[in-house]
Amino acid sequence: MGNNGKRSAGEQVRRLWNNYVVRNVVLAVSLLVIVLFAANLLLNRFTRHNRHVRVPEFVSLTLGEAVALSERDKLRIEINDSLYMPAFDPGVILEQRPAAGTEVKPGRRIYVTVNSSQQRMVDVPYVAGYSLRQAKNILETAGLEIEKLVYVNDIATNNVLEQRVGRQTVTADGRVRARMGSGVVLTVGRAPGADPVAVPRVVGLPLREAKSRLWEAGLNVSGVAMEQDIDRMNARFARVYKQTPDQGRRVALGTGVALGLSLDSTTVASGVSRSDRYGDRVAAREEALRDSLSAQGYAGEELQRELDWAIRIENGEARPQERSRAREDAIQRSLEEYGGTIRQDDGSEFFE
């Protein structure tokens, strides 16, 4: 009975195997299992599944030392950028990504920033005759920045009259070269009686962007104070957390603004909030003064002039006597266009 059952089962298997459809289904399933198994083996091999290495500290090593260390851990060093930091030796790694201590798979690229041997030289573009905003943009595009704005009396406000790099004056037909990142001194025009400008808010910005915004407004940077944990390596990650004068204050063109830098995001956020509150108070006070002067009959340019004087007096930047003298001088100049003055015996003057 048992042998007959085995023969019967074997015959059934042979009949199924001889069936074209069944045989092809079995072969297809078998092939699929083999392919999936092989793919899994290859995937684990090439992706190094469950195999990780810890990224070493490459910062401060030379490029050669970093390459040797990376080969030990089966990593690949790739130069992503170069900077010029005179405080460090040429070829030293200044920054790496991913950071040291990060777990990665073998074969991972580690992108590094290397200290170059010297800053690249660039041609200084000639910007005399351009507006201050145009000149700033042209210089920044060339990899340069403004060192200082020097204002002189001229009929056109914020028109660039002259530029210097160090002791060398840049001319239209001369070629001057400077290291990338160098500052250019611009001599800029300011018409007599030019209106003060409102200090923009630069709290929360990196130093380079803060400087650019102040220069565009016609203001200088009078100083930069950095917290103790800021050095040449991390200075570019710092943000402005305070500025003096603060945003909204009206000051003369060319006024210097002092900046404070911090790496702490909480300190910077607190500075932004404080600066905005101060700016709101300044704006509200200016609006109140404007309404008061409008009620007194001032309008147009006269209103703006009186408003500027009132703000300067409130800020302690001018005295009421100076405003009185300025008003008298303006009347004097106006009347002198139509006649002369006669001084009486008592020292007083009247116009004829």
Tab-separated table of C-alpha atoms in Angstrom:
chain	number	residue	atom	x	y	z
A	1	MET	CA	0.000	0.000	0.000
A	2	GLY	CA	2.806	2.339	1.004
A	3	ASN	CA	4.816	1.664	-2.137
A	4	ASN	CA	1.776	2.137	-4.309
A	5	GLY	CA	1.134	5.525	-2.596
A	6	LYS	CA	4.697	6.654	-3.203
A	7	ARG	CA	4.529	5.603	-6.862
A	8	SER	CA	1.223	7.416	-7.223
A	9	ALA	CA	2.637	10.633	-5.670
A	10	GLY	CA	5.718	10.429	-7.882
A	11	GLU	CA	3.617	9.989	-10.968
A	12	GLN	CA	1.539	13.034	-9.993
A	13	VAL	CA	4.705	15.134	-9.585
A	14	ARG	CA	5.983	13.959	-12.956
A	15	ARG	CA	2.663	14.768	-14.602
A	16	LEU	CA	2.680	18.265	-13.035
A	17	TRP	CA	6.281	18.841	-14.097
A	18	ASN	CA	5.489	17.743	-17.622
A	19	ASN	CA	2.714	20.348	-17.655
A	20	TYR	CA	4.103	23.328	-19.594
A	21	VAL	CA	2.366	26.012	-17.525
A	22	VAL	CA	3.276	24.539	-14.129
A	23	ARG	CA	6.899	23.971	-15.121
A	24	ASN	CA	7.338	27.593	-16.281
A	25	VAL	CA	5.704	29.001	-13.136
A	26	VAL	CA	8.037	26.953	-10.927
A	27	LEU	CA	11.087	28.014	-12.933
A	28	ALA	CA	10.043	31.690	-12.835
A	29	VAL	CA	9.520	31.641	-9.066
A	30	SER	CA	12.847	29.884	-8.533
A	31	LEU	CA	14.660	32.393	-10.722
A	32	LEU	CA	13.035	35.288	-8.868
A	33	VAL	CA	14.148	33.908	-5.502
A	34	ILE	CA	17.712	33.501	-6.778
A	35	VAL	CA	17.793	37.042	-8.200
A	36	LEU	CA	16.430	38.564	-4.974
A	37	PHE	CA	18.968	36.648	-2.897
A	38	ALA	CA	21.851	37.752	-5.110
A	39	ALA	CA	20.647	41.363	-5.131
A	40	ASN	CA	20.492	41.386	-1.364
A	41	LEU	CA	24.048	40.101	-1.118
A	42	LEU	CA	25.323	42.710	-3.591
A	43	LEU	CA	23.384	45.497	-1.893
A	44	ASN	CA	24.863	44.686	1.476
A	45	ARG	CA	28.295	44.523	-0.100
A	46	PHE	CA	28.174	47.869	-1.912
A	47	THR	CA	26.153	49.857	0.663
A	48	ARG	CA	28.142	48.352	3.539
A	49	HIS	CA	24.950	47.651	5.450
A	50	ASN	CA	25.394	47.973	9.215
A	51	ARG	CA	29.011	49.105	8.701
A	52	HIS	CA	29.915	52.629	9.846
A	53	VAL	CA	33.054	54.604	10.652
A	54	ARG	CA	33.402	57.680	12.792
A	55	VAL	CA	34.648	60.782	10.926
A	56	PRO	CA	38.020	61.903	12.350
A	57	GLU	CA	38.897	65.517	13.182
A	58	PHE	CA	40.529	66.917	10.044
A	59	VAL	CA	40.439	70.607	11.021
A	60	SER	CA	43.948	72.057	11.645
A	61	LEU	CA	45.603	69.157	9.783
A	62	THR	CA	47.436	69.679	6.520
A	63	LEU	CA	45.791	68.315	3.406
A	64	GLY	CA	48.403	65.519	3.174
A	65	GLU	CA	47.832	64.468	6.783
A	66	ALA	CA	44.060	64.474	6.247
A	67	VAL	CA	44.322	62.298	3.125
A	68	ALA	CA	46.493	59.738	4.949
A	69	LEU	CA	44.062	59.624	7.871
A	70	SER	CA	41.062	59.305	5.581
A	71	GLU	CA	42.592	56.337	3.735
A	72	ARG	CA	42.949	54.500	7.030
A	73	ASP	CA	39.227	54.851	7.660
A	74	LYS	CA	38.291	54.299	3.977
A	75	LEU	CA	37.004	57.865	3.533
A	76	ARG	CA	37.569	60.273	0.645
A	77	ILE	CA	38.780	63.869	1.074
A	78	GLU	CA	37.406	66.390	-1.404
A	79	ILE	CA	38.286	70.117	-1.405
A	80	ASN	CA	35.068	72.092	-1.481
A	81	ASP	CA	36.398	75.627	-1.010
A	82	SER	CA	39.456	77.655	-0.068
A	83	LEU	CA	39.810	80.716	2.125
A	84	TYR	CA	42.673	82.979	3.024
A	85	MET	CA	43.282	83.110	6.776
A	86	PRO	CA	46.642	84.774	7.475
A	87	ALA	CA	46.683	83.385	11.028
A	88	PHE	CA	46.952	79.798	9.706
A	89	ASP	CA	49.557	78.002	7.616
A	90	PRO	CA	48.834	77.463	3.911
A	91	GLY	CA	47.204	74.108	3.151
A	92	VAL	CA	45.686	73.709	6.609
A	93	ILE	CA	42.085	72.502	6.717
A	94	LEU	CA	39.812	75.181	8.144
A	95	GLU	CA	36.469	73.410	8.020
A	96	GLN	CA	35.025	69.986	7.270
A	97	ARG	CA	31.640	68.523	6.443
A	98	PRO	CA	30.371	66.160	7.922
A	99	ALA	CA	31.733	67.256	11.271
A	100	ALA	CA	34.167	65.189	13.318
A	101	GLY	CA	32.456	62.385	15.248
A	102	THR	CA	29.679	61.853	12.692
A	103	GLU	CA	29.080	58.184	11.821
A	104	VAL	CA	29.178	57.550	8.069
A	105	LYS	CA	29.612	54.580	5.778
A	106	PRO	CA	33.073	53.740	4.411
A	107	GLY	CA	33.806	55.474	1.112
A	108	ARG	CA	31.911	58.645	2.118
A	109	ARG	CA	33.239	61.951	0.736
A	110	ILE	CA	34.403	64.444	3.370
A	111	TYR	CA	34.268	68.006	2.023
A	112	VAL	CA	36.932	70.337	3.404
A	113	THR	CA	37.800	74.033	3.184
A	114	VAL	CA	41.536	74.630	2.848
A	115	ASN	CA	43.557	77.710	3.738
A	116	SER	CA	45.069	79.183	0.568
A	117	SER	CA	48.606	80.514	0.442
A	118	GLN	CA	47.502	84.068	-0.332
A	119	GLN	CA	44.402	86.046	-1.162
A	120	ARG	CA	43.635	86.304	-4.860
A	121	MET	CA	44.355	89.653	-6.523
A	122	VAL	CA	41.548	91.411	-8.407
A	123	ASP	CA	41.275	94.576	-10.483
A	124	VAL	CA	39.668	97.474	-8.636
A	125	PRO	CA	36.781	98.776	-10.774
A	126	TYR	CA	36.538	102.526	-11.355
A	127	VAL	CA	33.330	103.730	-9.716
A	128	ALA	CA	33.753	107.530	-9.584
A	129	GLY	CA	30.709	109.171	-11.129
A	130	TYR	CA	28.355	106.409	-10.000
A	131	SER	CA	25.808	106.692	-7.222
A	132	LEU	CA	26.846	105.248	-3.878
A	133	ARG	CA	24.481	102.300	-4.268
A	134	GLN	CA	25.785	101.471	-7.749
A	135	ALA	CA	29.403	101.810	-6.636
A	136	LYS	CA	28.844	99.519	-3.652
A	137	ASN	CA	27.270	96.842	-5.838
A	138	ILE	CA	30.080	97.037	-8.417
A	139	LEU	CA	32.776	96.732	-5.741
A	140	GLU	CA	31.045	93.814	-4.019
A	141	THR	CA	30.650	91.996	-7.343
A	142	ALA	CA	34.424	92.360	-7.838
A	143	GLY	CA	35.061	90.784	-4.416
A	144	LEU	CA	35.867	94.065	-2.656
A	145	GLU	CA	34.120	96.149	-0.021
A	146	ILE	CA	33.930	99.722	1.208
A	147	GLU	CA	36.470	100.641	3.870
A	148	LYS	CA	35.098	104.095	4.628
A	149	LEU	CA	32.799	106.777	3.254
A	150	VAL	CA	34.267	110.284	3.318
A	151	TYR	CA	31.627	112.970	2.704
A	152	VAL	CA	32.506	116.371	1.216
A	153	ASN	CA	30.335	119.281	0.102
A	154	ASP	CA	29.030	118.828	-3.426
A	155	ILE	CA	25.907	119.656	-5.398
A	156	ALA	CA	24.911	115.971	-5.662
A	157	THR	CA	24.346	113.880	-2.551
A	158	ASN	CA	25.745	110.336	-2.582
A	159	ASN	CA	27.601	110.796	-5.864
A	160	VAL	CA	31.026	109.107	-5.765
A	161	LEU	CA	33.736	111.682	-6.474
A	162	GLU	CA	36.948	109.749	-5.831
A	163	GLN	CA	38.211	106.365	-4.638
A	164	ARG	CA	41.400	105.164	-3.000
A	165	VAL	CA	42.941	101.815	-2.127
A	166	GLY	CA	45.479	102.393	0.600
A	167	ARG	CA	47.437	105.445	-0.545
A	168	GLN	CA	46.754	104.856	-4.231
A	169	THR	CA	44.049	106.827	-6.030
A	170	VAL	CA	42.087	104.830	-8.585
A	171	THR	CA	41.699	106.618	-11.928
A	172	ALA	CA	39.692	105.874	-15.046
A	173	ASP	CA	42.750	105.147	-17.192
A	174	GLY	CA	44.924	103.436	-14.562
A	175	ARG	CA	44.931	99.836	-13.385
A	176	VAL	CA	44.930	99.172	-9.652
A	177	ARG	CA	44.903	95.689	-8.184
A	178	ALA	CA	44.057	94.661	-4.634
A	179	ARG	CA	43.608	91.478	-2.683
A	180	MET	CA	40.078	90.107	-2.699
A	181	GLY	CA	38.162	91.360	0.327
A	182	SER	CA	40.134	94.608	0.529
A	183	GLY	CA	38.380	97.850	1.391
A	184	VAL	CA	38.071	100.896	-0.869
A	185	VAL	CA	37.767	104.421	0.544
A	186	LEU	CA	35.092	106.388	-1.315
A	187	THR	CA	34.850	110.169	-1.320
A	188	VAL	CA	31.161	110.966	-1.675
A	189	GLY	CA	29.283	114.204	-2.245
A	190	ARG	CA	26.802	115.733	0.181
A	191	ALA	CA	24.699	118.736	-0.795
A	192	PRO	CA	24.449	121.590	1.739
A	193	GLY	CA	21.451	120.993	3.974
A	194	ALA	CA	21.202	117.302	3.061
A	195	ASP	CA	18.592	115.527	5.169
A	196	PRO	CA	19.691	113.123	7.916
A	197	VAL	CA	19.119	109.431	7.231
A	198	ALA	CA	17.409	106.821	9.372
A	199	VAL	CA	19.749	104.118	10.662
A	200	PRO	CA	18.623	100.746	9.224
A	201	ARG	CA	18.216	97.722	11.453
A	202	VAL	CA	21.206	95.400	11.017
A	203	VAL	CA	20.733	93.370	14.211
A	204	GLY	CA	20.345	89.709	13.274
A	205	LEU	CA	22.521	89.955	10.148
A	206	PRO	CA	26.020	88.524	9.545
A	207	LEU	CA	28.754	91.155	9.600
A	208	ARG	CA	29.265	91.357	5.844
A	209	GLU	CA	25.561	91.906	5.155
A	210	ALA	CA	25.273	94.408	8.013
A	211	LYS	CA	28.170	96.443	6.606
A	212	SER	CA	26.641	96.388	3.132
A	213	ARG	CA	23.300	97.661	4.406
A	214	LEU	CA	24.931	100.499	6.365
A	215	TRP	CA	27.089	101.593	3.416
A	216	GLU	CA	24.043	101.620	1.156
A	217	ALA	CA	22.382	104.015	3.619
A	218	GLY	CA	25.438	106.301	3.549
A	219	LEU	CA	26.747	105.265	6.978
A	220	ASN	CA	30.080	103.919	8.188
A	221	VAL	CA	31.000	101.107	10.567
A	222	SER	CA	32.731	102.737	13.524
A	223	GLY	CA	33.738	99.526	15.271
A	224	VAL	CA	33.004	95.817	15.688
A	225	ALA	CA	33.009	94.202	19.154
A	226	MET	CA	33.115	90.383	19.208
A	227	GLU	CA	32.261	88.124	22.115
A	228	GLN	CA	35.134	86.080	23.513
A	229	ASP	CA	34.181	82.797	21.839
A	230	ILE	CA	34.452	84.300	18.347
A	231	ASP	CA	37.655	83.668	16.413
A	232	ARG	CA	38.822	83.689	12.798
A	233	MET	CA	37.409	80.223	12.245
A	234	ASN	CA	33.819	80.874	13.302
A	235	ALA	CA	33.476	84.633	12.817
A	236	ARG	CA	31.481	84.190	9.613
A	237	PHE	CA	28.761	82.366	11.568
A	238	ALA	CA	28.357	85.230	14.063
A	239	ARG	CA	25.420	87.650	13.880
A	240	VAL	CA	24.958	91.248	14.972
A	241	TYR	CA	23.134	91.390	18.316
A	242	LYS	CA	23.444	95.120	19.018
A	243	GLN	CA	24.043	98.352	17.138
A	244	THR	CA	24.665	101.936	18.247
A	245	PRO	CA	22.874	104.124	17.157
A	246	ASP	CA	19.901	101.788	16.987
A	247	GLN	CA	17.479	101.473	14.115
A	248	GLY	CA	15.276	104.418	13.290
A	249	ARG	CA	17.602	107.092	14.703
A	250	ARG	CA	18.139	109.933	12.247
A	251	VAL	CA	21.806	110.789	11.823
A	252	ALA	CA	23.990	112.716	9.395
A	253	LEU	CA	25.424	110.990	6.336
A	254	GLY	CA	28.770	109.402	7.130
A	255	THR	CA	27.925	108.732	10.778
A	256	GLY	CA	29.557	105.609	12.203
A	257	VAL	CA	27.523	102.738	13.631
A	258	ALA	CA	29.125	100.434	16.220
A	259	LEU	CA	28.247	96.730	16.024
A	260	GLY	CA	28.383	93.826	18.474
A	261	LEU	CA	28.681	90.206	17.261
A	262	SER	CA	27.578	86.982	18.954
A	263	LEU	CA	27.412	83.287	18.069
A	264	ASP	CA	24.590	82.654	20.558
A	265	SER	CA	21.227	82.478	18.775
A	266	THR	CA	19.318	83.401	21.951
A	267	THR	CA	21.420	86.544	22.403
A	268	VAL	CA	20.873	87.506	18.755
A	269	ALA	CA	17.100	86.873	18.940
A	270	SER	CA	16.874	89.003	22.084
A	271	GLY	CA	18.803	91.773	20.318
A	272	VAL	CA	16.458	91.661	17.324
A	273	SER	CA	13.409	91.981	19.592
A	274	ARG	CA	14.942	94.843	21.566
A	275	SER	CA	15.983	96.711	18.429
A	276	ASP	CA	12.535	96.339	16.881
A	277	ARG	CA	10.864	97.697	20.017
A	278	TYR	CA	13.186	100.692	19.970
A	279	GLY	CA	12.502	101.240	16.270
A	280	ASP	CA	8.737	101.154	16.888
A	281	ARG	CA	9.073	103.793	19.624
A	282	VAL	CA	11.187	106.015	17.378
A	283	ALA	CA	8.685	105.696	14.527
A	284	ALA	CA	5.758	106.499	16.825
A	285	ARG	CA	7.520	109.561	18.249
A	286	GLU	CA	8.462	110.783	14.761
A	287	GLU	CA	4.844	110.436	13.627
A	288	ALA	CA	3.653	112.441	16.642
A	289	LEU	CA	6.159	115.216	15.889
A	290	ARG	CA	5.139	115.237	12.238
A	291	ASP	CA	1.452	115.612	13.171
A	292	SER	CA	2.294	118.437	15.597
A	293	LEU	CA	4.298	120.343	12.979
A	294	SER	CA	1.591	119.800	10.360
A	295	ALA	CA	-0.930	121.321	12.776
A	296	GLN	CA	1.349	124.375	13.037
A	297	GLY	CA	1.116	124.863	9.286
A	298	TYR	CA	4.352	123.240	8.114
A	299	ALA	CA	4.235	121.220	4.900
A	300	GLY	CA	6.484	119.701	2.223
A	301	GLU	CA	10.219	120.313	2.466
A	302	GLU	CA	9.738	122.829	5.269
A	303	LEU	CA	7.922	120.196	7.321
A	304	GLN	CA	10.704	117.671	6.809
A	305	ARG	CA	13.364	120.241	7.703
A	306	GLU	CA	11.589	121.230	10.922
A	307	LEU	CA	11.028	117.568	11.757
A	308	ASP	CA	14.737	116.796	11.348
A	309	TRP	CA	15.652	119.670	13.657
A	310	ALA	CA	13.099	118.613	16.268
A	311	ILE	CA	14.434	115.038	16.252
A	312	ARG	CA	18.037	116.189	16.533
A	313	ILE	CA	17.164	118.451	19.456
A	314	GLU	CA	15.283	115.621	21.199
A	315	ASN	CA	18.246	113.286	20.695
A	316	GLY	CA	20.638	115.853	22.145
A	317	GLU	CA	22.452	116.231	18.828
A	318	ALA	CA	21.544	119.929	18.494
A	319	ARG	CA	20.368	122.815	20.683
A	320	PRO	CA	17.342	125.074	20.159
A	321	GLN	CA	19.698	128.048	19.769
A	322	GLU	CA	21.328	126.345	16.778
A	323	ARG	CA	17.932	125.931	15.160
A	324	SER	CA	17.139	129.601	15.758
A	325	ARG	CA	20.416	130.661	14.184
A	326	ALA	CA	19.859	128.354	11.223
A	327	ARG	CA	16.386	129.827	10.703
A	328	GLU	CA	17.767	133.379	10.897
A	329	ASP	CA	20.548	132.491	8.433
A	330	ALA	CA	17.996	131.079	6.016
A	331	ILE	CA	15.933	134.259	6.225
A	332	GLN	CA	19.074	136.342	5.782
A	333	ARG	CA	20.078	134.440	2.628
A	334	SER	CA	16.579	134.677	1.246
A	335	LEU	CA	16.272	138.424	1.760
A	336	GLU	CA	19.773	139.136	0.513
A	337	GLU	CA	18.669	137.880	-2.870
A	338	TYR	CA	16.420	140.967	-3.065
A	339	GLY	CA	18.348	143.597	-1.134
A	340	GLY	CA	21.038	144.396	1.456
A	341	THR	CA	20.964	144.741	5.229
A	342	ILE	CA	21.368	147.976	7.163
A	343	ARG	CA	22.807	147.882	10.673
A	344	GLN	CA	21.352	150.443	13.080
A	345	ASP	CA	23.199	152.242	15.890
A	346	ASP	CA	21.893	149.788	18.479
A	347	GLY	CA	23.418	146.862	16.554
A	348	SER	CA	20.138	145.541	15.206
A	349	GLU	CA	19.584	144.958	11.498
A	350	PHE	CA	16.739	145.514	9.118
A	351	PHE	CA	16.390	144.904	5.428
A	352	GLU	CA	15.617	147.418	2.731
